[in-house]
XYZ file of C-alpha atoms in Angstrom:
321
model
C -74.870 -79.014 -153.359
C -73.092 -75.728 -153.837
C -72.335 -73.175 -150.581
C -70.065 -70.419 -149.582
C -68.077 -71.322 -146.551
C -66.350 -68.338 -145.015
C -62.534 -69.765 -143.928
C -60.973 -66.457 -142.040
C -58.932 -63.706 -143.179
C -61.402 -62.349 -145.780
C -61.331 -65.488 -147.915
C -64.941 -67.249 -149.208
C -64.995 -70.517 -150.783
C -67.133 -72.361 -152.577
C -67.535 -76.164 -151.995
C -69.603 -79.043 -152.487
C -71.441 -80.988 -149.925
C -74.394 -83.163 -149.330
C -77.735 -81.255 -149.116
C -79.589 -80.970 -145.614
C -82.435 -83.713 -144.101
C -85.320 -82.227 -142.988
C -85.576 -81.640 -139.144
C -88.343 -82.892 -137.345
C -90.947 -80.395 -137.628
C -89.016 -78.291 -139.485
C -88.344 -77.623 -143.826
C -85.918 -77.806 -146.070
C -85.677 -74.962 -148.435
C -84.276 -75.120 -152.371
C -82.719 -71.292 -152.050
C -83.901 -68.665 -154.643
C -81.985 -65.652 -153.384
C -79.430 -64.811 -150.736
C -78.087 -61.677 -150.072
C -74.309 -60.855 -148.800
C -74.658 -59.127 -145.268
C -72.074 -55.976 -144.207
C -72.052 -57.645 -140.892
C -70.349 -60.730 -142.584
C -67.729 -58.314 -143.702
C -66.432 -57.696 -140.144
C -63.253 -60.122 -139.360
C -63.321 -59.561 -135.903
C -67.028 -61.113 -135.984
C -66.975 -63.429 -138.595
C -63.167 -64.616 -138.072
C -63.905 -66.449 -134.332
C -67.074 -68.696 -136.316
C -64.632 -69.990 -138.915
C -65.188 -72.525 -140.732
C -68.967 -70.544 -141.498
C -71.603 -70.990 -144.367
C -72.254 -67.165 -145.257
C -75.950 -66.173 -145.761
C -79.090 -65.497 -143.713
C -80.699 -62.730 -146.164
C -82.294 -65.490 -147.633
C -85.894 -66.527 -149.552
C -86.877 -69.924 -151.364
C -88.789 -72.976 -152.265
C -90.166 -75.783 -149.233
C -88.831 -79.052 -150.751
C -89.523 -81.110 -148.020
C -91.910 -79.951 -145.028
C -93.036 -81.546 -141.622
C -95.071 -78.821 -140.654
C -98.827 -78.332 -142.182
C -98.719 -74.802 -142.239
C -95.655 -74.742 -144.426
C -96.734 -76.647 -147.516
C -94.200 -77.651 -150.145
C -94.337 -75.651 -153.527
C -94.423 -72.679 -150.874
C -91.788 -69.479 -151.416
C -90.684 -68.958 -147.372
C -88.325 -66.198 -145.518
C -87.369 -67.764 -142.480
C -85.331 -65.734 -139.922
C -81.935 -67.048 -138.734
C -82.850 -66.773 -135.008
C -86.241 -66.874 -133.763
C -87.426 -66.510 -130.310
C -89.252 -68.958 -128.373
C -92.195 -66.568 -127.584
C -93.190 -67.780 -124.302
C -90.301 -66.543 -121.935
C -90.345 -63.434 -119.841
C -88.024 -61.723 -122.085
C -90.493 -62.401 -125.222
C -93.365 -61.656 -123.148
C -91.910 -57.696 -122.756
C -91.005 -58.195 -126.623
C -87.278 -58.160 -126.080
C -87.227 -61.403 -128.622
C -83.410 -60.905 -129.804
C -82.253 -61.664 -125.952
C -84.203 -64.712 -125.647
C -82.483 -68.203 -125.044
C -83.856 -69.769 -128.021
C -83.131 -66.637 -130.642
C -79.500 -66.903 -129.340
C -79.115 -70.793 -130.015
C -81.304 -71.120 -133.430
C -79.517 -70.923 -136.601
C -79.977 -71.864 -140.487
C -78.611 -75.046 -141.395
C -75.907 -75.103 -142.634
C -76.617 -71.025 -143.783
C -78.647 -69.477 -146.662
C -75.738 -69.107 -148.688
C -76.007 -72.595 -149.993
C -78.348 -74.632 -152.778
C -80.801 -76.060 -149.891
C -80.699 -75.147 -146.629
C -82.958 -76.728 -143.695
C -85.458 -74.883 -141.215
C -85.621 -75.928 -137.562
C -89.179 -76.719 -136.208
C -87.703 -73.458 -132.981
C -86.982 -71.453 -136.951
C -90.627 -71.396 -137.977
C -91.485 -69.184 -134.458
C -90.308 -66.173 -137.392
C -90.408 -67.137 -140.739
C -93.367 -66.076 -143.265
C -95.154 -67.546 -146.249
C -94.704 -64.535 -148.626
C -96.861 -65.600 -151.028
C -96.438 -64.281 -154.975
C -93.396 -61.918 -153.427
C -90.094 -61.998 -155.880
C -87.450 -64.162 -153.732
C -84.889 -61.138 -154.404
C -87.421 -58.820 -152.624
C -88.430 -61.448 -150.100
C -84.903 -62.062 -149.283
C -84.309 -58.327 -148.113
C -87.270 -59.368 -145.310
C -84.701 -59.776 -142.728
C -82.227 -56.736 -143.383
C -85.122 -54.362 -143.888
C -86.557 -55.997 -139.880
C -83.666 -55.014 -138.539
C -84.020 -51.016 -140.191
C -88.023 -51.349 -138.786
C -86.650 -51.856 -135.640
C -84.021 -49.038 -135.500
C -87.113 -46.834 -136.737
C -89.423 -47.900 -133.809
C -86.857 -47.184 -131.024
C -86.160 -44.015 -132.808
C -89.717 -42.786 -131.888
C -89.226 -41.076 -135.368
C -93.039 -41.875 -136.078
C -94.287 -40.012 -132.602
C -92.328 -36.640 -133.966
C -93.496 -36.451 -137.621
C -91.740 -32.553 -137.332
C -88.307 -33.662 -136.679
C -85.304 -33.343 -138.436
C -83.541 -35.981 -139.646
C -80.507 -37.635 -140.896
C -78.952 -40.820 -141.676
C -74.870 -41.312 -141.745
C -73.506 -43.512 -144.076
C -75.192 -44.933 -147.244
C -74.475 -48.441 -147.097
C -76.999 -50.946 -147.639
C -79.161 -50.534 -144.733
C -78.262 -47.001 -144.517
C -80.145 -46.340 -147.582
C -83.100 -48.285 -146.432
C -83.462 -46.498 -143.435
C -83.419 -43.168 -145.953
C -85.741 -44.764 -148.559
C -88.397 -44.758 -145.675
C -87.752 -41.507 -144.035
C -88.719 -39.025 -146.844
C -87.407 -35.892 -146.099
C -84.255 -37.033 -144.261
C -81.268 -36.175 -145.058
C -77.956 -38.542 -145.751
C -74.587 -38.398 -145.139
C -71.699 -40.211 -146.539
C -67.910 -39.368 -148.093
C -68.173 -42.344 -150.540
C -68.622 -40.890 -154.376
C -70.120 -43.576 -155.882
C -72.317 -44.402 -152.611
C -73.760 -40.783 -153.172
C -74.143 -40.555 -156.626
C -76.530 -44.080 -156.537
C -78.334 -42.487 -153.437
C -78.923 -39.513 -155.296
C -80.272 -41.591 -157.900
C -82.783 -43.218 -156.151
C -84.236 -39.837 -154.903
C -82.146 -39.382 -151.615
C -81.047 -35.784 -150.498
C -77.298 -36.493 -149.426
C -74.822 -34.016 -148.352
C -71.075 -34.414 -148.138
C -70.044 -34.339 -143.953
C -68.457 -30.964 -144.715
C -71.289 -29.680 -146.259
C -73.403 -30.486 -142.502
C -74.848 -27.434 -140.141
C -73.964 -28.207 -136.417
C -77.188 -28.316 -134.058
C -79.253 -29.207 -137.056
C -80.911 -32.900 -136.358
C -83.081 -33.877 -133.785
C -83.246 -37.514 -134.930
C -79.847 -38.945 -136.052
C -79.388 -42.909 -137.154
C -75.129 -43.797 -137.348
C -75.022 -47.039 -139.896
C -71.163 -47.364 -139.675
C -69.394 -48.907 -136.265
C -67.203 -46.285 -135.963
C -66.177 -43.531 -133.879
C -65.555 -41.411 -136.387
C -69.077 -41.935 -137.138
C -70.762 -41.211 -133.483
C -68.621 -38.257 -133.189
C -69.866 -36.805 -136.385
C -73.324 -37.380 -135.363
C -72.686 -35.400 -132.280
C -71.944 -32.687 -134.440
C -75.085 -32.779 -135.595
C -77.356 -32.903 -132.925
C -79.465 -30.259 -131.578
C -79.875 -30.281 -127.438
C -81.890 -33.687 -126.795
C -81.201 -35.246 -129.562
C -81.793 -39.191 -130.283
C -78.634 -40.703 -131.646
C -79.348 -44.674 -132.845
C -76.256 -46.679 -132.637
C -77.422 -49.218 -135.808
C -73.671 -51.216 -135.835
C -71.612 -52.080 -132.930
C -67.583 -51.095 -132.877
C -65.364 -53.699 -132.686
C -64.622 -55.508 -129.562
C -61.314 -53.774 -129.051
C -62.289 -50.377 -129.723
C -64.842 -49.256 -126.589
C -67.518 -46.173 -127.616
C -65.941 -42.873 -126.295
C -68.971 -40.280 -125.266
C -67.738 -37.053 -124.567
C -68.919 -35.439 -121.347
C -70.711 -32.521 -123.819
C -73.469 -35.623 -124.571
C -74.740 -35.603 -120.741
C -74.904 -31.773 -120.435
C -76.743 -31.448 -123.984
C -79.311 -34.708 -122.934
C -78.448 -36.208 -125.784
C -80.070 -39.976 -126.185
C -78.214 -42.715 -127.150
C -80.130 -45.426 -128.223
C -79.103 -48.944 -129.062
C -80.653 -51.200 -132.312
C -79.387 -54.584 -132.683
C -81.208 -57.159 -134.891
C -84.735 -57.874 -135.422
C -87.687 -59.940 -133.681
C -90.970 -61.091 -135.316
C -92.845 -58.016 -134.814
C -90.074 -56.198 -137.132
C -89.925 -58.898 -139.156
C -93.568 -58.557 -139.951
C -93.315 -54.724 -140.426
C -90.390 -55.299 -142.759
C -92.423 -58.173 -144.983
C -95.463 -55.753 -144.943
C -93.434 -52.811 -146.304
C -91.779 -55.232 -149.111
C -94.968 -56.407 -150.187
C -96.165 -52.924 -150.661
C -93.271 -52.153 -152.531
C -91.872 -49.224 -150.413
C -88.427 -50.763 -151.091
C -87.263 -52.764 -154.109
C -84.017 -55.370 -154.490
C -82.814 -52.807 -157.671
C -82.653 -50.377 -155.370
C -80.255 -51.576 -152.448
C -78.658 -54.650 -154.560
C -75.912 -53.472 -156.963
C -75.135 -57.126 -158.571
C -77.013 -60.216 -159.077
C -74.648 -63.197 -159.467
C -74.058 -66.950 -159.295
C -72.660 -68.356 -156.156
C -69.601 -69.196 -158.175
C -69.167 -65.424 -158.411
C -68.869 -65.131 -154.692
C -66.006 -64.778 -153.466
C -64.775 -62.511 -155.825
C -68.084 -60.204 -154.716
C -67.164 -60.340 -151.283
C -63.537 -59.006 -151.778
C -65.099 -56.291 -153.914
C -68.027 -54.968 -151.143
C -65.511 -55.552 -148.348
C -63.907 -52.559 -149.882
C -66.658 -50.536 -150.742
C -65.935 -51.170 -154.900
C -69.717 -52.425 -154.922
C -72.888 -51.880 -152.574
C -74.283 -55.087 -152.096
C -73.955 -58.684 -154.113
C -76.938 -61.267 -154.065
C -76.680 -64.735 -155.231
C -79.769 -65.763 -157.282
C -80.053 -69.398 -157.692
C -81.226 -71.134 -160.671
């Protein structure tokens, strides 16, 4: 079988290799759809895993099951991690900190023709049913946005004001399910197609100081936080949605603590998002067309990578015949 192995240094390539065996208790999965993740983009992550089969934004086919629930013929998402639901830390729903989500993994990684399911895996993965594998495949990204939104409180404070920075991929999902927000972002083409889609985006310069009560920073960066700053009225809640690299620690001005300004943390997903985010799909607040720029074999790739690692396109997925 065909899969994308990611080898350092920004380079993807595709190779051949025997297909999975089914663990016990566990699937293996013929992949319909797997979407590129910005997060696989970042070399100071991605380059200390090398060699690493890309993909976890996946959705496809049980081939093989040993698992009643998960009958073969059946279109599945399965998360990457899953928790193991019965520790302390799962018990106070903190399922991304758990043992078990730390250690479980796809195998070898969605990006790939088949990929198998542990029996730990199927703690958070859903039958979607009739659900297009492009749309089901967005189950995981779009968790991860359902959880940012729950720690936000946005939901409690149906008044406030808010806005997103930077109109990547998941920035524009968490702006295609906060009508009224407004977005941020200095990228041209990343405006125009948010504009598109019905988003109200402003260039930074074009932002009032004090103006948000509710901000949501997509891009690890500084620049970012300290923009957001800018924008937040006394008591703010700024959600940190992407970590800075390793080597560049978050500087908070002193101004943050005398203006009670929240900082909140998101990272990942857990099965209760992951439910939200299937539920949301499946009622068709957010479509693949709208978040997905190309469609493309997995020969296609690497050269897709290269391009959305510079921001020349949003977001590759490889659909697989």
């Amino acid at each position: 079988m065909k899969l994308a192995r990611y080898m350092g240094s920004g380079v993807v390539e595709i190779v051949d290799e025997a297909p999975p065996q089914c663990p016990k208790g566990g699937l293996v999965v013929k992949t319909e759809a797997c979407g590129l993740c910005s997060g696989e983009l970042m070399a100071w992550y991605m380059d200390r895993k090398i060699p690493h089969v890309l993909g976890h934004e996946v959705a496809g086919l049980i081939v093989e099951s040993d698992d009643a629930r998960f009958p073969i013929g059946s279109r599945v998402f399965p998360h990457h991690h899953a928790p193991c639901l019965a520790c302390e830390l799962c018990e106070q729903g903190l399922f991304v900190h758990c043992n078990q989500w730390k250690q479980t993994k796809l195998i070898p990684g969605g990006m790939a023709e088949f990929f198998a399911v542990s029996a730990e895996n199927l703690n958070d993965a859903i039958l979607v049913g009739d659900m297009r594998a492009r749309d089901a495949a967005l189950i995981e990204p779009l968790a991860c946005v359902m959880k940012s939104l729950r720690l936000s409180g946005v939901e409690l404070y149906p008044n406030s004001n808010v806005a997103v920075i930077g109109l990547g991929v998941m920035g524009l999902m968490h702006a295609l399910l906060l009508p009224g927000c407004t977005a941020f972002d200095v990228n041209q083409s990343r405006i125009d197609h948010a504009r598109s889609i019905g988003i109200d985006v402003r260039l930074n310069q074009e932002s009032e100081p004090n103006e948000f009560s509710i901000i949501f920073v997509c891009p690890g960066s500084q620049s970012a936080f300290d923009f957001a700053l800018e924008l937040a009225q006394p008591e703010a809640r700024i959600i940190l949605f992407a970590p800075l690299p390793p080597n560049q620690p978050l500087q908070v001005p002193q101004q943050a603590y005398f203006r009670d300004i929240q900082i909140i943390n998101s990272y990942s997903c857990g099965p209760n998002d992951t439910q939200t985010a299937f539920e949301r799909l499946k009622a068709g607040s957010i479509q693949a067309e709208q978040v997905v720029s190309e469609f493309i074999a997995i020969d296609n790739l690497p050269v897709a990578y290269g391009k959305m690692k510079i921001g020349e396109t949003l977001k590759p997925m490889v659909v697989f015949s």
